[in-house]
Amino acid sequence: MRVLGPKLRSIGLALTLVAASVASGASSPPVTVSIHTPWAAPPLLLEILESVAVENRTAYYPLLKQLTAPSFLSQATTPKSLYEQSLKVIHDFSHVTKDALATLKLSLAIHSASAGIQAHYQLYNSIIVPERSKEPDFDPACPVWVDWYGRQVCDLQELKSIVSSGLKQYRGSIKAPTIMELDRVLPSNEPYDLFTVLYANVLDPAFVPFHQYLTQLAEEHGLRHSLRYIPASDHASQGHLSLAGFGAELALKNTDYLVIDDRDLGHDLGMQSSQKVLKQVESEADLNLGDDETPAVEPLTEGQLKGLGVSVAQHVLESKDPLNMLVKLTRDLPKYQLKVLKPEIKSDIQQEISTNSAYYGRDERNRVWLNGQTIPHHKMNPFNLLRILRRERRAIENFKTLLRSEENALKRFRDLLIDSSIEMQESTSTVVFDVRDTTQNEHGSVVTWLNDLSTDKRYVDAGWGEELYALYQPARMGSFPEIRKNYINALFALDLSSPESMELIVTELANFVQHLVPVRFGVLPLIRSENGDDLKVAMLWRHILNRNGLKAGLDFFRKVKFYDELQMRPDGKRR
């Protein structure tokens, strides 16, 4: 059906509505939605590079060298061949693990790296080019060039001439480019005192010689460099990127819209294509739902409605293709609700659903769990799921290194993170976290509490009472009852080696405590390495607390923060 109404506007996304054609006697055609970015699609090669770098950041430059080699590009002449050949290289050279390969493919399917690539283009077109255009010798049409301490170098021989004249004058120069969040810096074993940026269209023939020479300088002279992408000259003429993983809603109001029946106009190519795709998806599985019948929505009794959810779950699990069955049922459940009602529910399915409801909440809300972690409804999207899957996989990999066996790692991971979560939530219908520290021993507690509402003198001097009846008394909007009980706890898991974490502790959290916010604030050191700065600072923090107390620990962070600020130059770099 064609919908005529007010002009639809969107920021960042273009919605194209396509009405699917329908054969005689079939159900009403659905409205399909395709979502496109306002910018042109980036090169697939860059999406592959960025997606691999998220899985394994050390693989970025080795893979860049392989995928930009002329011998490789001569074979990968189409997007399909480029995709297949790239995955083969990634697999053969173990750039990512076997488990990470699945999330890599998902990342490419939803184009999760496209926004980051567009950020490179936006930086170049909106900041770099306008600023450098003020210089008389700047050439905006140069497809590959090096920012050599404020100087644009488009010719490789010119760069070699500069290097041959000596690098000592550039070491520690304030004209060095600033490292940005989007930079992936090629590491060097030498001390960090030489840095430059390579701006390039990686598909340009001049890129490979430039990159090879800068890599040679990194090995021989300790020059670190970062690659920033330049859009090709014909990039703007490329088609817009079609996005996956997003949803769209079309709400029709009969007072605002005019609806015209144009279902006979099914000869339109776009409609035919859309209908063909829909039929293909539905025919891939033997769903056995009587699709040839004329659709009729029949009402259910109250008793049938209560058992509908479990019946749908059993029908999906028993299907030959559970995923397609789930998609089809959720598309048009009223049409199939009578067909999926089961007279008898299998005991194992009923038991599992009852157990999950008892452990994770009895409020009958829709829930999704991943390794025992509840995923909120508003975060149920491919992008967030991708982040969670990567985090869970890395956690399991860390367990594997400790327990030497994948089977033992998975078992211990489940026992520690899932079973303990179940025990905490067995007696409550709300989602809560147990912040009690059960690891306390002669060396002290792992958690450091910055205040204690039940014992600290400041709360007694402020006249706070101990009676819990105050919880029933009206309070000012946005405030909590002032009671000398630790009934609200905020525990922060922080990397103590991070300046941002120190800033949070000595400013925000300390100010909250000073201003008598009725919350007990705690800090849990977050350790991700076996012998990194995060572990060393956490051990030092624990030593200071055990030896000199909390005040000395906070003073230590204040001094480190003050020293760190002294080391910063006005331009944001360290001295």
Coordinates of C-alpha atoms in Angstrom, one line a residue, residues 43 46 72 79 81 99 145 166 196 215 228 266 275 317 330 375 409 421 507:
P43 CA 35.7 0.5 1.0
L46 CA 38.8 -0.7 5.3
F72 CA 46.4 -9.7 -3.4
P79 CA 33.5 -7.3 -3.2
S81 CA 36.2 -12.2 -3.9
D99 CA 35.9 -18.1 18.0
W145 CA 51.0 12.2 1.9
G166 CA 69.1 13.7 9.9
T196 CA 54.2 11.3 12.1
T215 CA 57.7 0.8 8.4
R228 CA 44.5 8.1 8.7
G266 CA 3.2 -5.3 -8.3
Q275 CA 8.4 -10.0 -2.2
L317 CA 12.4 -25.5 19.8
T330 CA 6.9 -13.0 15.9
I375 CA 20.3 -8.0 28.8
A409 CA 37.3 -22.9 32.1
S421 CA 24.2 -15.0 40.4
T507 CA 36.9 14.6 43.1

